[in-house]
Every structure is written in structure tokens, then in C-alpha cells.
């Protein structure tokens, strides 16, 4: 049974023109009839040029935005009809890792506060158990326990992304949306982060929706790759075909 299912999803945005009075002059089809299923433990990559609708698709999947039409099911449940309470549970079960590890971590929070934040938001554990959990998570992402008391600016891009990953993992989600998680990193660091994500997936049975503009990054982590163009999935290939093609 799929963990996540998008069925004929459309997201239209109004296009407005005019400097003083904004007049609606049309619509842009950011996502135009997208369907896919994501099985538990699977990695589906969504690739395509800038503007093709990847991040809109990711935001729709997490229900950060509402689709104009279509159905989104998570764990069999239609989340376009979810109640507030359902959404709270879903928000815990789906976490996101952002592209830019320099701007996505609050510079005024310690690493411990950053990683523990989703646990605080979702009332997981008490202070002491969260403290222990943060240190365990740091170890999982190959950082050291003493890093907990430091601030994000004291870390490299790759280390910051590890902190972002630890944060996402803190509430034991099943689905992680990886929104260009290595695009802002040096090529030499990209492979380390991708391998870490792969290892964590194996260890915890995580399901990944992996957004990327390039195919190179996702080739080795994905079970399937969906190619988007102008808001549509124009091609979907499984791992075997990816490796067979030169
Ligand atoms: P990608 O992530 O592949 O770069 P996006 O999903 O960000 O693509 O954008 C797809 C299309 O939708 C683009 O043409 C973009 O300009 C448009 N778009 C995205 N978000 C909005 C918005 N909030 N308002 C208006 N247009 C938007
Ligand atoms: P992009 O990569 O397209 O420039 P961002 O990565 O900055 O966009 O943010 C992606 C979306 O996620 C934005 O719409 C933002 O409002 C939302 N967002 C930002 N922080 C969080 C968070 N901690 N949890 C959930 N959603 C967030």
C-alpha cells in the first residue's frame, strides 16, 4: 500500500500585472495533472529544470499549500479532507530537509534547540529525554555530542545539513521530503550527505521524496526518477533503466 499518493493534482496560480493596480491576466499551471505513488521505504526523485513545478509538488505533498484540484492520500487517508488533529499527526510524520543549510537553521538557536524543536512542537518526551535524544541524533549524523551547545554559524555547510537531517529525524517521521538537500553544497560534500541519507533510510525504513534539479545527484539514491516539465511528469524511470542507460 502506498505511503503517499498524488492523483491528478493541479495547482494554478493567478498571474497579475500592473504596478499600482494589480490585474489578473491569467493563470500559471505550476502543477498540471501530476499523479504518482510512493511506496514505504522507497525513494522517488523528482527532477527537472527550475520552474517546472518540483517545489510546488513537494509543498503539496506535505500540504503546506492546497491543490486547486486532485487528491492526495497519505497512508490511505485523503489529506485534502484531513481535520486539524489529523494534520498535527501528519506534520509529525512528514518532515522536510531544506536546500540551504545556511539560511534554514535559526542562527540564534543552539544546535540542541534546533534539533529538539520538532519534539517540543509535537510534545515528544520531557526535557531530559529530549536532551539524550539530541545527542543520539548527533551521533547518527556523525557529529559529536558537544556540538549540541554550539551555534549553526560555527559549522560548515555539510555539517549544517547534518544538523538539518538530525532535526527532521528527531520525531521519527516516516516520510522525508528532501528539497534539493545537497544543491548548495560542494560536490565533494554532496556524496557524503547523499550516503548518509541512504544509510539512515536503510536503518529506519524511511521513505524519501527527493527533489533535485540534476539527475546526477539522485541517480544512486533513487528507486525511481520522475522527470517534470512545465508542471507535468513527462517521464518516470525505475532504477534498472537508470543504470542501463549511459
Ligand atoms: P521548481 O521548484 O521546479 O523550480 P516551482 O514549483 O517553484 O518550480 O514553480 C513552478 C511554477 O509555478 C513557476 O512558473 C513559478 O513561477 C510558479 N509559482 C510557484 N509558486 C508560485 C506562487 N506562490 N505564486 C505564483 N506563481 C508561483
Ligand atoms: P525554496 O527552496 O523554494 O527557495 P524554502 O526552502 O526557503 O524554499 O522553503 C520552502 C517552503 O517551506 C516555504 O514555503 C516555507 O514557507 C516553508 N517552510 C520554511 N520553514 C519551514 C519549516 N520549518 N517547516 C515547514 N515548512 C517550512
CSV table of C-alpha atoms and ligand atoms in Angstrom, one decimal:
chain,number,residue,atom,x,y,z
A,1,UNK,CA,0.0,0.0,0.0
A,2,UNK,CA,1.5,3.4,-1.0
A,3,UNK,CA,2.5,5.8,1.8
A,4,UNK,CA,1.9,8.8,-0.4
A,5,UNK,CA,-0.3,9.0,-3.4
A,6,UNK,CA,-1.0,12.0,-5.6
A,7,UNK,CA,-3.8,11.7,-8.0
A,8,UNK,CA,-4.3,14.1,-10.9
A,9,UNK,CA,-3.0,17.1,-8.8
A,10,UNK,CA,-3.3,20.6,-10.2
A,11,UNK,CA,-2.1,23.8,-8.7
A,12,UNK,CA,-2.9,27.0,-10.5
A,13,UNK,CA,-1.6,30.5,-9.5
A,14,UNK,CA,-3.1,33.7,-10.8
A,15,UNK,CA,-0.7,35.8,-12.9
A,16,UNK,CA,-1.1,39.5,-12.0
A,17,UNK,CA,0.2,42.5,-13.9
A,18,UNK,CA,0.3,46.2,-13.1
A,19,UNK,CA,2.4,48.3,-10.9
A,20,UNK,CA,-0.3,50.1,-8.9
A,21,UNK,CA,-3.5,48.2,-9.6
A,22,UNK,CA,-2.7,44.5,-10.0
A,23,UNK,CA,-5.0,43.0,-12.6
A,24,UNK,CA,-5.3,39.3,-13.0
A,25,UNK,CA,-4.2,38.5,-16.6
A,26,UNK,CA,-4.2,34.7,-16.5
A,27,UNK,CA,-3.0,31.7,-14.6
A,28,UNK,CA,0.2,29.7,-14.4
A,29,UNK,CA,-0.2,26.0,-14.1
A,30,UNK,CA,2.6,25.3,-11.6
A,31,UNK,CA,1.5,21.7,-11.3
A,32,UNK,CA,-0.7,20.3,-14.1
A,33,UNK,CA,-2.1,16.9,-13.6
A,34,UNK,CA,0.6,15.1,-11.5
A,35,UNK,CA,0.0,11.5,-10.3
A,36,UNK,CA,2.4,9.2,-8.5
A,37,UNK,CA,2.6,6.7,-5.8
A,38,UNK,CA,5.4,6.4,-3.2
A,39,UNK,CA,5.7,3.1,-1.5
A,40,UNK,CA,7.0,2.7,2.1
A,41,UNK,CA,10.8,2.7,2.2
A,42,UNK,CA,11.1,3.9,-1.4
A,43,UNK,CA,12.9,6.9,-2.8
A,44,UNK,CA,11.2,8.7,-5.6
A,45,UNK,CA,13.2,11.5,-7.1
A,46,UNK,CA,11.5,14.4,-8.9
A,47,UNK,CA,13.9,16.1,-11.3
A,48,UNK,CA,13.6,18.9,-13.8
A,49,UNK,CA,14.6,22.4,-14.7
A,50,UNK,CA,14.0,25.4,-12.5
A,51,UNK,CA,10.3,26.4,-12.6
A,52,UNK,CA,9.0,23.1,-13.8
A,53,UNK,CA,6.9,22.6,-10.5
A,54,UNK,CA,9.1,20.5,-8.3
A,55,UNK,CA,8.9,22.5,-5.1
A,56,UNK,CA,5.2,23.1,-5.6
A,57,UNK,CA,4.8,19.4,-5.8
A,58,UNK,CA,6.8,18.9,-2.6
A,59,UNK,CA,4.8,21.5,-0.8
A,60,UNK,CA,1.5,20.0,-2.0
A,61,UNK,CA,2.6,16.6,-0.8
A,62,UNK,CA,3.3,18.0,2.6
A,63,UNK,CA,0.1,20.0,2.4
A,64,UNK,CA,1.9,23.3,3.1
A,65,UNK,CA,-0.3,24.5,0.2
A,66,UNK,CA,-3.7,23.3,-1.1
A,67,UNK,CA,-4.1,21.8,-4.5
A,68,UNK,CA,-6.5,23.5,-6.9
A,69,UNK,CA,-7.8,20.0,-7.7
A,70,UNK,CA,-7.0,16.4,-7.3
A,71,UNK,CA,-6.5,14.0,-4.3
A,72,UNK,CA,-3.5,13.5,-2.0
A,73,UNK,CA,-3.5,10.4,0.1
A,74,UNK,CA,-1.1,9.7,3.0
A,75,UNK,CA,-1.2,6.3,4.5
A,76,UNK,CA,-4.5,5.7,2.8
A,77,UNK,CA,-6.1,8.9,4.1
A,78,UNK,CA,-7.3,11.7,1.9
A,79,UNK,CA,-5.3,14.6,3.4
A,80,UNK,CA,-7.1,17.2,1.4
A,81,UNK,CA,-10.0,16.4,3.8
A,82,UNK,CA,-7.9,16.0,7.0
A,83,UNK,CA,-9.0,17.6,10.2
A,84,UNK,CA,-6.7,19.8,12.3
A,85,UNK,CA,-5.9,16.9,14.6
A,86,UNK,CA,-5.1,14.7,11.6
A,87,UNK,CA,-2.9,17.4,10.3
A,88,UNK,CA,-0.9,17.6,13.5
A,89,UNK,CA,-0.2,13.9,13.3
A,90,UNK,CA,0.7,14.2,9.6
A,91,UNK,CA,3.0,17.2,10.3
A,92,UNK,CA,5.0,15.0,12.6
A,93,UNK,CA,5.1,12.0,10.3
A,94,UNK,CA,6.4,14.0,7.3
A,95,UNK,CA,9.5,16.1,7.8
A,96,UNK,CA,11.4,18.2,5.3
A,97,UNK,CA,15.1,18.9,4.7
A,98,UNK,CA,15.8,22.2,3.0
A,99,UNK,CA,18.1,23.2,0.3
A,100,UNK,CA,20.0,25.9,2.0
A,101,UNK,CA,21.7,24.8,5.3
A,102,UNK,CA,22.9,28.4,5.7
A,103,UNK,CA,19.5,30.0,6.0
A,104,UNK,CA,17.2,27.2,7.2
A,105,UNK,CA,18.7,27.0,10.7
A,106,UNK,CA,17.9,29.7,13.1
A,107,UNK,CA,21.2,31.4,13.9
A,108,UNK,CA,20.1,32.4,17.4
A,109,UNK,CA,19.3,28.8,18.5
A,110,UNK,CA,21.9,26.3,19.7
A,111,UNK,CA,22.2,23.0,17.8
A,112,UNK,CA,20.4,21.3,20.7
A,113,UNK,CA,17.4,23.7,20.5
A,114,UNK,CA,17.3,23.4,16.7
A,115,UNK,CA,17.3,19.6,16.7
A,116,UNK,CA,14.8,19.4,19.6
A,117,UNK,CA,12.4,21.9,18.2
A,118,UNK,CA,10.1,19.4,16.4
A,119,UNK,CA,10.0,17.3,19.6
A,120,UNK,CA,8.9,20.4,21.5
A,121,UNK,CA,6.3,21.3,18.9
A,122,UNK,CA,4.9,17.8,19.0
A,123,UNK,CA,5.2,17.3,22.7
A,124,UNK,CA,7.6,14.4,22.5
A,125,UNK,CA,9.3,13.4,25.7
A,126,UNK,CA,10.4,15.6,28.6
A,127,UNK,CA,13.5,17.9,28.7
A,128,UNK,CA,15.8,15.2,29.9
A,129,UNK,CA,14.8,12.7,27.3
A,130,UNK,CA,15.0,15.2,24.5
A,131,UNK,CA,18.5,16.1,25.7
A,132,UNK,CA,19.5,12.5,25.4
A,133,UNK,CA,17.7,12.1,22.1
A,134,UNK,CA,19.6,15.1,20.6
A,135,UNK,CA,22.9,13.5,21.5
A,136,UNK,CA,21.9,10.2,20.0
A,137,UNK,CA,20.8,12.0,16.8
A,138,UNK,CA,24.1,13.9,16.6
A,139,UNK,CA,25.9,10.6,16.7
A,140,UNK,CA,23.6,9.2,14.0
A,141,UNK,CA,24.6,12.0,11.6
A,142,UNK,CA,28.3,11.8,12.5
A,143,UNK,CA,28.5,14.9,14.7
A,144,UNK,CA,29.8,14.9,18.3
A,145,UNK,CA,27.7,15.3,21.5
A,146,UNK,CA,29.5,18.6,22.4
A,147,UNK,CA,28.3,20.1,19.2
A,148,UNK,CA,24.9,20.4,20.9
A,149,UNK,CA,25.9,23.6,22.7
A,150,UNK,CA,27.2,25.4,19.6
A,151,UNK,CA,25.5,27.7,17.1
A,152,UNK,CA,24.9,27.0,13.4
A,153,UNK,CA,27.5,29.6,12.1
A,154,UNK,CA,30.2,27.5,13.7
A,155,UNK,CA,29.6,24.7,11.3
A,156,UNK,CA,30.4,24.0,7.6
A,157,UNK,CA,27.6,23.6,5.0
A,158,UNK,CA,27.8,19.9,5.1
A,159,UNK,CA,27.7,19.8,8.9
A,160,UNK,CA,24.8,22.2,8.9
A,161,UNK,CA,22.9,19.9,6.6
A,162,UNK,CA,23.7,17.0,9.1
A,163,UNK,CA,22.0,19.2,11.8
A,164,UNK,CA,19.0,19.7,9.5
A,165,UNK,CA,18.8,16.0,9.0
A,166,UNK,CA,19.0,15.3,12.7
A,167,UNK,CA,16.2,17.8,13.2
A,168,UNK,CA,14.0,16.1,10.7
A,169,UNK,CA,14.7,12.7,12.2
A,170,UNK,CA,14.0,13.8,15.8
A,171,UNK,CA,10.3,13.0,15.8
A,172,UNK,CA,10.8,9.6,13.9
A,173,UNK,CA,9.0,10.5,10.7
A,174,UNK,CA,8.1,8.0,8.0
A,175,UNK,CA,8.3,10.4,5.1
A,176,UNK,CA,11.1,12.9,4.5
A,177,UNK,CA,10.8,15.4,1.7
A,178,UNK,CA,14.4,16.2,0.7
A,179,UNK,CA,14.1,19.6,-1.1
A,180,UNK,CA,17.4,19.8,-3.0
A,181,UNK,CA,19.3,18.8,0.1
A,182,UNK,CA,22.8,18.9,-1.5
A,183,UNK,CA,22.4,21.6,-4.2
A,184,UNK,CA,24.0,24.3,-2.1
A,185,UNK,CA,27.0,22.1,-1.1
A,186,UNK,CA,30.4,21.5,-2.6
A,187,UNK,CA,30.4,18.5,-4.9
A,188,UNK,CA,32.9,16.7,-2.6
A,189,UNK,CA,30.4,17.0,0.3
A,190,UNK,CA,27.3,16.1,-1.7
A,191,UNK,CA,28.2,12.4,-1.9
A,192,UNK,CA,28.7,12.3,1.9
A,193,UNK,CA,25.3,13.7,2.6
A,194,UNK,CA,23.6,11.5,0.0
A,195,UNK,CA,25.3,8.4,1.5
A,196,UNK,CA,24.2,9.5,5.0
A,197,UNK,CA,20.6,9.8,3.8
A,198,UNK,CA,20.8,6.4,2.2
A,199,UNK,CA,22.2,4.8,5.4
A,200,UNK,CA,19.5,6.4,7.5
A,201,UNK,CA,16.9,5.2,5.1
A,202,UNK,CA,18.1,1.7,5.5
A,203,UNK,CA,18.3,1.9,9.3
A,204,UNK,CA,14.9,3.4,9.8
A,205,UNK,CA,12.9,2.3,6.8
A,206,UNK,CA,12.4,6.0,5.7
A,207,UNK,CA,10.5,7.0,2.6
A,208,UNK,CA,12.0,9.8,0.6
A,209,UNK,CA,10.5,12.3,-1.9
A,210,UNK,CA,13.8,13.6,-3.3
A,211,UNK,CA,13.6,16.9,-5.2
A,212,UNK,CA,16.6,17.8,-7.4
A,213,UNK,CA,17.3,19.8,-10.5
A,214,UNK,CA,20.0,17.5,-11.6
A,215,UNK,CA,19.9,13.8,-12.4
A,216,UNK,CA,23.5,13.1,-11.2
A,217,UNK,CA,22.7,13.6,-7.6
A,218,UNK,CA,19.7,11.3,-7.5
A,219,UNK,CA,20.8,8.5,-9.7
A,220,UNK,CA,22.3,6.5,-6.9
A,221,UNK,CA,19.8,7.1,-4.2
A,222,UNK,CA,16.5,6.7,-6.1
A,223,UNK,CA,14.4,3.7,-6.8
A,224,UNK,CA,12.5,5.7,-9.4
A,225,UNK,CA,13.0,9.1,-11.1
A,226,UNK,CA,10.2,11.3,-12.3
A,227,UNK,CA,11.1,14.0,-14.8
A,228,UNK,CA,8.9,17.1,-14.6
A,229,UNK,CA,8.5,19.6,-17.4
A,230,UNK,CA,6.0,22.5,-17.4
A,231,UNK,CA,4.1,21.2,-14.4
A,232,UNK,CA,3.8,17.6,-15.7
A,233,UNK,CA,5.6,14.4,-15.2
A,234,UNK,CA,6.8,13.6,-18.7
A,235,UNK,CA,8.8,10.5,-17.8
A,236,UNK,CA,9.2,8.1,-15.0
A,237,UNK,CA,12.0,5.6,-14.9
A,238,UNK,CA,13.0,2.9,-12.4
A,239,UNK,CA,16.4,2.2,-11.1
A,240,UNK,CA,17.3,-0.5,-13.6
A,241,UNK,CA,16.8,1.7,-16.6
A,242,UNK,CA,18.8,4.5,-14.9
A,243,UNK,CA,21.8,2.3,-14.6
A,244,UNK,CA,21.4,0.7,-18.0
A,245,UNK,CA,21.5,4.0,-19.8
A,246,UNK,CA,24.9,5.5,-20.3
B,1,LIG,P1,10.7,24.4,-9.3
B,1,LIG,O1,10.7,24.0,-7.9
B,1,LIG,O2,10.8,23.3,-10.3
B,1,LIG,O3,11.7,25.4,-9.6
B,1,LIG,P2,8.2,25.7,-8.7
B,1,LIG,O4,7.3,24.7,-8.2
B,1,LIG,O5,8.9,26.6,-7.7
B,1,LIG,O6,9.3,25.1,-9.7
B,1,LIG,O7,7.4,26.7,-9.7
B,1,LIG,C1,6.6,26.2,-10.8
B,1,LIG,C2,5.9,27.4,-11.4
B,1,LIG,O8,4.9,28.0,-10.6
B,1,LIG,C3,6.9,28.5,-11.8
B,1,LIG,O9,6.4,29.1,-13.0
B,1,LIG,C4,6.7,29.5,-10.7
B,1,LIG,O10,7.0,30.8,-11.1
B,1,LIG,C5,5.2,29.3,-10.3
B,1,LIG,N1,4.9,29.6,-8.9
B,1,LIG,C6,5.4,28.9,-7.9
B,1,LIG,N2,4.9,29.4,-6.7
B,1,LIG,C7,4.2,30.4,-7.0
B,1,LIG,C8,3.4,31.4,-6.3
B,1,LIG,N3,3.3,31.3,-4.9
B,1,LIG,N4,2.7,32.3,-7.0
B,1,LIG,C9,2.7,32.4,-8.3
B,1,LIG,N5,3.4,31.6,-9.1
B,1,LIG,C10,4.1,30.6,-8.4
B,2,LIG,P1,12.9,27.4,-1.8
B,2,LIG,O1,13.8,26.2,-1.7
B,2,LIG,O2,11.8,27.1,-2.9
B,2,LIG,O3,13.5,28.7,-2.0
B,2,LIG,P2,12.5,27.3,1.1
B,2,LIG,O4,13.3,26.0,1.2
B,2,LIG,O5,13.0,28.5,1.7
B,2,LIG,O6,12.0,27.5,-0.5
B,2,LIG,O7,11.1,27.0,1.8
B,2,LIG,C1,10.2,26.1,1.3
B,2,LIG,C2,8.8,26.2,1.9
B,2,LIG,O8,8.7,25.6,3.2
B,2,LIG,C3,8.4,27.7,2.0
B,2,LIG,O9,7.1,27.9,1.5
B,2,LIG,C4,8.4,28.0,3.5
B,2,LIG,O10,7.4,28.8,3.9
B,2,LIG,C5,8.2,26.6,4.1
B,2,LIG,N1,8.9,26.4,5.4
B,2,LIG,C6,10.0,27.1,5.8
B,2,LIG,N2,10.4,26.6,7.0
B,2,LIG,C7,9.6,25.6,7.3
B,2,LIG,C8,9.6,24.6,8.4
B,2,LIG,N3,10.4,24.7,9.4
B,2,LIG,N4,8.6,23.7,8.4
B,2,LIG,C9,7.7,23.6,7.4
B,2,LIG,N5,7.7,24.5,6.4
B,2,LIG,C10,8.7,25.4,6.3
